Short mmCIF file of C-alpha atoms in Angstrom, two decimals:
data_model
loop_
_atom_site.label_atom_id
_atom_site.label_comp_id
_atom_site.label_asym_id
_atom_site.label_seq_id
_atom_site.Cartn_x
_atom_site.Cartn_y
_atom_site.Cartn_z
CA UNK O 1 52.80 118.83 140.95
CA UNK O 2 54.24 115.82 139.05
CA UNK O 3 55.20 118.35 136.21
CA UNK O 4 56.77 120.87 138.56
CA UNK O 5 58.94 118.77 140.32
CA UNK O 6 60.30 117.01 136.37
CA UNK O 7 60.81 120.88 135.79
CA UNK O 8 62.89 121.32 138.49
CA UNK O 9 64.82 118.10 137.94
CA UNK O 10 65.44 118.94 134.58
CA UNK O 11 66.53 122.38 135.44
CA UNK O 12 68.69 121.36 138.18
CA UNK O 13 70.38 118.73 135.45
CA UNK O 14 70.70 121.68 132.77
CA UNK O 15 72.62 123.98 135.89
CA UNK O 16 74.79 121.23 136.80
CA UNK O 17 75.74 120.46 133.21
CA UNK O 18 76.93 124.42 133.06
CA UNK O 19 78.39 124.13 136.23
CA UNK O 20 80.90 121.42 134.90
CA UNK O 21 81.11 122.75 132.06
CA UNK O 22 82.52 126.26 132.86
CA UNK O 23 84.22 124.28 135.83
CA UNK O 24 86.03 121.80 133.03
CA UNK O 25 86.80 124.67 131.37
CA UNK O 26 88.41 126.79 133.85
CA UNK O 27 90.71 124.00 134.72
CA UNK O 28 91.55 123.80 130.85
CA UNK O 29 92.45 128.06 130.93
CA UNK O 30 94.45 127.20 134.05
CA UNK O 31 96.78 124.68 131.96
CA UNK O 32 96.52 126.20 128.61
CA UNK O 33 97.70 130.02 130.66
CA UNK O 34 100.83 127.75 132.41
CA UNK O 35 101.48 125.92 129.43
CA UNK O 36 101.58 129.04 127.10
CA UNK O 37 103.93 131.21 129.57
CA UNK O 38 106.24 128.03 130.07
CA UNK O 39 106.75 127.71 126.57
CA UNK O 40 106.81 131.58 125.14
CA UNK O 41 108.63 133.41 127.83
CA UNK O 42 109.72 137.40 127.89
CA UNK O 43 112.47 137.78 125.20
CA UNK O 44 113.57 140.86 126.07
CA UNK O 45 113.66 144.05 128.53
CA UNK O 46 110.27 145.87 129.96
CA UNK O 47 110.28 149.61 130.72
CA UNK O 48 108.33 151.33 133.35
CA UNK O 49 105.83 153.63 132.62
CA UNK O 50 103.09 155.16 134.52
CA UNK O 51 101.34 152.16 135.95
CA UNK O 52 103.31 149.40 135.02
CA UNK O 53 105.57 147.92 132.66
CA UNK O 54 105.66 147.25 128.62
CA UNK O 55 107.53 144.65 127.52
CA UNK O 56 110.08 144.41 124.48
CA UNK O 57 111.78 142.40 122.33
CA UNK O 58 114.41 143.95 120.86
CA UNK O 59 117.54 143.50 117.47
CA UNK O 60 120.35 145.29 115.93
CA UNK O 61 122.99 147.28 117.02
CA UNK O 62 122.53 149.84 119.91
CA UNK O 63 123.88 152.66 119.42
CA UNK O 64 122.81 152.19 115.64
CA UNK O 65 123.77 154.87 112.96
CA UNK O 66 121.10 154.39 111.57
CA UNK O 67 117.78 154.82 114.18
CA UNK O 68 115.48 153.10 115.47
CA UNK O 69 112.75 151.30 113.87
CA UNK O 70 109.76 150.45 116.52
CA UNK O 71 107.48 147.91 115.63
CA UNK O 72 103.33 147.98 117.05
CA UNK O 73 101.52 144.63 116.31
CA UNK O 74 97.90 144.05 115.32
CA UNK O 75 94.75 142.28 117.22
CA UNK O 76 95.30 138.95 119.13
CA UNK O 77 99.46 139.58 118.50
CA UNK O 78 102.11 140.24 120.41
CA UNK O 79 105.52 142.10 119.35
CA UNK O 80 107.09 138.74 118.30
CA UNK O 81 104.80 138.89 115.20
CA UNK O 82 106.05 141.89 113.44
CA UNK O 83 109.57 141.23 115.19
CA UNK O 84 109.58 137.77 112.98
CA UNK O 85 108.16 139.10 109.91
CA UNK O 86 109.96 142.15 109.04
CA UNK O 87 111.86 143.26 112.48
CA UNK O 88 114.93 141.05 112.24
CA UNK O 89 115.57 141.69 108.88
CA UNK O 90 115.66 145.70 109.63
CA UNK O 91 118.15 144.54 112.18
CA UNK O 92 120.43 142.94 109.76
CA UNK O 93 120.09 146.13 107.69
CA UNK O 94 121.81 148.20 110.51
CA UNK O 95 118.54 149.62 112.13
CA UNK O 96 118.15 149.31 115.76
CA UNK O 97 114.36 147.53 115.94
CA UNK O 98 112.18 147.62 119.12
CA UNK O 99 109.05 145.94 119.07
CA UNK O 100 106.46 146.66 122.15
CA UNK O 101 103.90 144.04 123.60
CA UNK O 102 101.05 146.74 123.21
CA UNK O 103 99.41 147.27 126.84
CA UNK O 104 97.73 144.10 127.85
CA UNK O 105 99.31 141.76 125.03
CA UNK O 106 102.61 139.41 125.51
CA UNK O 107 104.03 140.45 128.73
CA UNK O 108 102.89 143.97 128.81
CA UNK O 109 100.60 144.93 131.40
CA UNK O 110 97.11 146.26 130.89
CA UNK O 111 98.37 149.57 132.51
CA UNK O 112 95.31 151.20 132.94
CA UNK O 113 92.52 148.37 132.35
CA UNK O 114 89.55 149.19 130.00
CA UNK O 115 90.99 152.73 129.66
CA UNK O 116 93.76 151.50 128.11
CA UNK O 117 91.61 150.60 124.94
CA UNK O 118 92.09 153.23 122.79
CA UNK O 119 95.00 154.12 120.56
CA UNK O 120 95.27 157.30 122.17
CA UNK O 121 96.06 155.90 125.70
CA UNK O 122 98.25 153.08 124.57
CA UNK O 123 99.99 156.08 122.31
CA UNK O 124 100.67 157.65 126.05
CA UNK O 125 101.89 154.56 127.06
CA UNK O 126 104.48 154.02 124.32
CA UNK O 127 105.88 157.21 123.68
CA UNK O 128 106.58 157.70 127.52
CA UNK O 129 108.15 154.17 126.99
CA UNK O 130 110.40 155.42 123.76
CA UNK O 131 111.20 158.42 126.07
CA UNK O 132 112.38 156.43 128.60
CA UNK O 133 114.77 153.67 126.55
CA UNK O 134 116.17 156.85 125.64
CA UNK O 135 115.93 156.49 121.29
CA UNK O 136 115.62 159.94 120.42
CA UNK O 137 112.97 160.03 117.41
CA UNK O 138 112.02 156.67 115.89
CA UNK O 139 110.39 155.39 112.69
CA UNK O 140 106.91 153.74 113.76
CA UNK O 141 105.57 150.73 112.48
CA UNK O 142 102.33 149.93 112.91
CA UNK O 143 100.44 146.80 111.23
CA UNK O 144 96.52 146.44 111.35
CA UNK O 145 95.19 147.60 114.72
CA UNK O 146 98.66 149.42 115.10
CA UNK O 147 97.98 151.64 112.49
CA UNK O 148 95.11 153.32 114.46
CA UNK O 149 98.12 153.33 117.39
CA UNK O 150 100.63 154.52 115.15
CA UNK O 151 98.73 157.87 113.78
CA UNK O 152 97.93 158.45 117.20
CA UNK O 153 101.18 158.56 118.84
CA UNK O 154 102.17 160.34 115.73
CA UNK O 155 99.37 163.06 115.99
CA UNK O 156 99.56 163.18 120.13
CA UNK O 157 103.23 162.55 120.94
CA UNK O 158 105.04 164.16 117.51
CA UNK O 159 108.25 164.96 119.49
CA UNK O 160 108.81 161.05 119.21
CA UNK O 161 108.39 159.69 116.08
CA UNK O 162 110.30 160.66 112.79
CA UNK O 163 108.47 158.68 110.72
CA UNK O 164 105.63 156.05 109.78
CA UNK O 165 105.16 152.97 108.11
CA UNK O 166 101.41 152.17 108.47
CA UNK O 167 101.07 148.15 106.74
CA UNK O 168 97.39 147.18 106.71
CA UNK O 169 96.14 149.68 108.41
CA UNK O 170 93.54 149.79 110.23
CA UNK O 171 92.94 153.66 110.60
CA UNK O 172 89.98 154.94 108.49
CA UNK O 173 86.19 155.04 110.18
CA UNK O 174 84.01 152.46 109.87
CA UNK O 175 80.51 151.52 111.29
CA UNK O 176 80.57 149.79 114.97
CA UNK O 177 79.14 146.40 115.04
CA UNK O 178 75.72 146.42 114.07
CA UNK O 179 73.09 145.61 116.62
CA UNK O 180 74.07 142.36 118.34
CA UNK O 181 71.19 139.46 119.76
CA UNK O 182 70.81 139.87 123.55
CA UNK O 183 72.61 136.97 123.99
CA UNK O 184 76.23 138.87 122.75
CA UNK O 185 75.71 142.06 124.29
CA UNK O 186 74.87 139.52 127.88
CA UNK O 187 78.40 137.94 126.75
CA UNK O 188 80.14 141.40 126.32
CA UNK O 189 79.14 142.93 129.71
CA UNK O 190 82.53 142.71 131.67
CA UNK O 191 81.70 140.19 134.84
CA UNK O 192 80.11 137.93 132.34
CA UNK O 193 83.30 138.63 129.55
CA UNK O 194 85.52 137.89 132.12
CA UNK O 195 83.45 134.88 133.80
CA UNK O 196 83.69 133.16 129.53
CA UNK O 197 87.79 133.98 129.44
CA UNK O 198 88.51 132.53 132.29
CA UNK O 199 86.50 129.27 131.59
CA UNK O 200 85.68 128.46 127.27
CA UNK O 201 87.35 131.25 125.88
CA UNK O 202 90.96 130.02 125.83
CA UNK O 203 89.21 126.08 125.40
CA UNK O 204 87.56 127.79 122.22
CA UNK O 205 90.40 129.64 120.86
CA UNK O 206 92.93 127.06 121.19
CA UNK O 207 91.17 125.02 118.51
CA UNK O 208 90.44 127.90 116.33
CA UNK O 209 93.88 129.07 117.12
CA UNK O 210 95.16 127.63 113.21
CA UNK O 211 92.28 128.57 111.78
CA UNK O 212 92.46 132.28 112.43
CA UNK O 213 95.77 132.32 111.67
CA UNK O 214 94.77 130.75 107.85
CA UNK O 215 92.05 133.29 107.79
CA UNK O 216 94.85 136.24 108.45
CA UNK O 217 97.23 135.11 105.68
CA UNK O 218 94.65 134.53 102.85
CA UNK O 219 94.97 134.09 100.06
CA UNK O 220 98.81 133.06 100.53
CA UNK O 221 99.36 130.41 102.76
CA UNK O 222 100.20 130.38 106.24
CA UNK O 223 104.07 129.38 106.98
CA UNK O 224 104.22 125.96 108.89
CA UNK O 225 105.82 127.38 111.95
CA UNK O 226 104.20 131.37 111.87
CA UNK O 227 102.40 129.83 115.25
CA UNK O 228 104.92 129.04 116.86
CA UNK O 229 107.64 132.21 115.45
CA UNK O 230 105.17 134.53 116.24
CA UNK O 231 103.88 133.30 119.69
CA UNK O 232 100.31 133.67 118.70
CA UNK O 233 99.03 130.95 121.68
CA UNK O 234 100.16 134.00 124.70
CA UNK O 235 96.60 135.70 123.03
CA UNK O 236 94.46 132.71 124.88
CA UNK O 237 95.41 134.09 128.26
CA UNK O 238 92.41 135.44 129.79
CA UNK O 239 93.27 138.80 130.57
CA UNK O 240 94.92 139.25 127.28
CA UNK O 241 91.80 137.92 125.55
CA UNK O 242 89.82 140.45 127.56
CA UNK O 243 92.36 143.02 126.60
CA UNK O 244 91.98 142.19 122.95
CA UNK O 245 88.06 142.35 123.04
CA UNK O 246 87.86 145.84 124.25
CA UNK O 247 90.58 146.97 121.68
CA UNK O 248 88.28 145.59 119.06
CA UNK O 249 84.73 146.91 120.63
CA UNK O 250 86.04 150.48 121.51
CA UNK O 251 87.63 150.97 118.04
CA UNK O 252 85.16 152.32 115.50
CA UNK O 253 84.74 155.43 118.45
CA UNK O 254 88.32 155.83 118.92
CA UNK O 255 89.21 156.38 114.94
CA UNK O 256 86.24 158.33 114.79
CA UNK O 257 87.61 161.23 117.26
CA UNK O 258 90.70 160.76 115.42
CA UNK O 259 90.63 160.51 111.71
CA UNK O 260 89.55 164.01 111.38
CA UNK O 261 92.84 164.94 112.58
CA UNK O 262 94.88 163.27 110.17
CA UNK O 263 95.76 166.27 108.03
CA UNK O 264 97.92 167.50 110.96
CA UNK O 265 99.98 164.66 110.47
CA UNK O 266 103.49 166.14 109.80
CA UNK O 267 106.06 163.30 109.53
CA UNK O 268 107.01 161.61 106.18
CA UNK O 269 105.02 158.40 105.97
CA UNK O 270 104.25 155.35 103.84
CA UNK O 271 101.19 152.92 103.55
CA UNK O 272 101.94 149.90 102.45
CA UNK O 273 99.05 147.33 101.51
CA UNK O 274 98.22 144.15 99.99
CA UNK O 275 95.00 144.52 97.26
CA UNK O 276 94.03 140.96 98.00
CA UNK O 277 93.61 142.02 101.45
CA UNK O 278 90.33 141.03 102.96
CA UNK O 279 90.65 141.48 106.51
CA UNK O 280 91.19 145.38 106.31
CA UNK O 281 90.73 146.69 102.73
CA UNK O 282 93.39 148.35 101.19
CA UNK O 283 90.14 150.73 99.53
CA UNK O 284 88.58 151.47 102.70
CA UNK O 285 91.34 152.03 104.87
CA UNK O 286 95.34 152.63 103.34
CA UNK O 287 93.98 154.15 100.07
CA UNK O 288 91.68 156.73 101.54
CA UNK O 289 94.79 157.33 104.44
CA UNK O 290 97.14 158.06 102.05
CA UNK O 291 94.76 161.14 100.49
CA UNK O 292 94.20 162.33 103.93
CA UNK O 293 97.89 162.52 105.40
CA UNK O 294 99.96 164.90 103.51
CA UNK O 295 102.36 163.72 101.35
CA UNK O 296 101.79 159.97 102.22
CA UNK O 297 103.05 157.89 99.76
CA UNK O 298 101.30 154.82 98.98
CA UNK O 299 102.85 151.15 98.17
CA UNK O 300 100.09 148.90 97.42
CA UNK O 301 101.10 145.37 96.62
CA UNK O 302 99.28 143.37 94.19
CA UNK O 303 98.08 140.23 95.13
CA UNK O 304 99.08 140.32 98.57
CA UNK O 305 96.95 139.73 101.37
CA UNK O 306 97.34 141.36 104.86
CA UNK O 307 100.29 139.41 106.36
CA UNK O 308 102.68 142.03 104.27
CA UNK O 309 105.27 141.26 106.85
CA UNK O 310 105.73 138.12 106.02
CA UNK O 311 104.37 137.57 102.55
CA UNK O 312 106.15 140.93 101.12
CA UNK O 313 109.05 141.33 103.32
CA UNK O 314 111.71 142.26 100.47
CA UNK O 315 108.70 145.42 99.38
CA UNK O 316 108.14 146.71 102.94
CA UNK O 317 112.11 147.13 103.82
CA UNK O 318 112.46 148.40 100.09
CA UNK O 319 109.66 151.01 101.44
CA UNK O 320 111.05 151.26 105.42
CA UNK O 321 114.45 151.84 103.63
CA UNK O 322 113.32 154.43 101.44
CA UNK O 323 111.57 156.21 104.48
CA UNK O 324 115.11 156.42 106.35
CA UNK O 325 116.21 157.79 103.57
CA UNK O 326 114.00 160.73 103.12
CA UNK O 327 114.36 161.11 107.31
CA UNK O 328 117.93 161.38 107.02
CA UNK O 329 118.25 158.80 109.93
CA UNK O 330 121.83 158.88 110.32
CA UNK O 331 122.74 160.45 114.10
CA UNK O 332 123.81 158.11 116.19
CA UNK O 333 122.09 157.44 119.09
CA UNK O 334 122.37 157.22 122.95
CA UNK O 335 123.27 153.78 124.43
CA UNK O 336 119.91 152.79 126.45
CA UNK O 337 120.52 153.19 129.97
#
């Protein structure tokens, strides 16, 4: 009896300790989620689409002469990432540039919750989006993640995009996670996912926050105020770090319906990749792409890791330029209602 009731103390101690805990952390999220959307507010326009609203951020003359460049970011981003590393400088260039908060990211909403993980439904949501700012045909841009988004809007919604510019892509198959402890899989089932963001998750990420962002750049080094440029702290939000998780889970299935469809792709297109690249390797993914899509040409950069927007910004407008230029992108376009 002795031992029973020292059990039961001990296990009451252990549930209090996660109650205050999770409790400790939740009030943490709460701050970190006020802090973060005090300090990196919307910087430009939303449109409405079906269930919701995406949110932009957008540079360069409108009308432009010569189109308009939209920019898709990668995992954990939002659209001030590629906007700062290659999106301004298109601007100066003459290009009209749009960059999207992908559903779920920045100040986009998740439009259609976990069915809005797959390139193919955020493709929906961004071509009815380009539709609706009223573009005409853009050049896409789609960096890491994005790339899987980019081929799909351009094999789904073709009557909207002139041309691509996949950097980094992620876009080839590749195995799903291999079989995970019990413990993860527990942690990945959605009340107990969302239970973690909204209590250690954004506690967590916030001091791995730097970190990551070292890890993405490798081997160059990451600029001193990237953090801050690119806005990476809205990702510790806990619906956008749900949002992110599911991108990242449901992926391997989602290029795997559509890779085999890649030889339909019809628009002139570019890869451009970094062969120091050891978050998404430029020989399992952009290499293998660019034999797949006809008539992609390839750009790989030596050296370079997979920040190309910001650690080969001269090579990708060199290559984004040279795009246009096969396109022809010189009608002007209809002012944006």
């Amino acid at each position: 009896m002795v031992l029973l009731h020292w059990l039961g103390l001990i296990a009451g101690a252990m549930l209090g300790l996660i109650v205050s805990v999770l409790a400790a952390g939740a009030l943490v999220t709460l701050i970190v989620t006020l802090r973060v959307g005090t300090k990196f507010p919307p910087l430009g326009p939303s449109v409405e689409v079906a269930g919701g609203r995406l949110a932009t951020i957008q540079a360069g003359p409108n009308p432009s002469s010569r189109g308009t460049i939209v920019l898709l970011h990668g995992a954990s981003a939002n659209a001030a990432d590629p906007m700062e590393g290659v999106g301004r400088r298109l601007a100066e260039s003459g290009f009209r540039v749009i960059a999207f908060d992908r559903p779920g990211y920045g100040w986009s909403d998740r439009l259609g919750g976990r069915d809005m993980a797959s390139p193919a439904a955020q493709g929906h949501a961004i071509a009815q989006a380009i539709e609706g700012i009223g573009t005409g045909r853009v050049i896409l841009m789609g960096h890491s993640w994005a790339g899987a988004l980019a081929t799909a809007i351009a094999l789904d919604h073709p009557e909207v995009v002139s041309g691509l510019v996949l950097v980094a892509p992620m876009a080839m198959p590749f195995p799903a996670m291999a079989p995970l402890p019990w413990y993860y899989r527990l942690a990945l089932k959605p009340p107990v996912a969302w239970l973690l963001s909204c209590t250690v998750a954004a506690p967590l990420g916030l001091y791995y926050l730097e970190r990551a962002g070292r890890a993405a750049f490798r081997p160059q080094e990451i600029p001193g105020d990237y953090l801050d440029r690119s806005r990476s702290a809205l990702v510790l939000r806990p619906a956008t770090m749900l949002a992110n998780l599911e991108d990242l889970i449901g992926l391997p299935a989602a290029l795997a319906a559509q890779a085999p469809r890649y030889g339909t792709i019809a628009v002139p297109t570019v890869i451009v990749s970094g062969d120091a690249d050891a978050a998404v390797p430029a020989t399992r993914h952009a290499e293998p792409l660019a034999r797949t899509i006809p008539g992609a040409r390839l750009v790989l950069l030596p050296g370079i890791g997979h920040m190309v927007p910001y650690m080969a910004t001269d090579a990708l407008v060199d290559a984004i330029e040279r795009l246009a230029a096969e396109i022809g992108a010189t009608e002007t376009e209809p002012v944006a209602p």
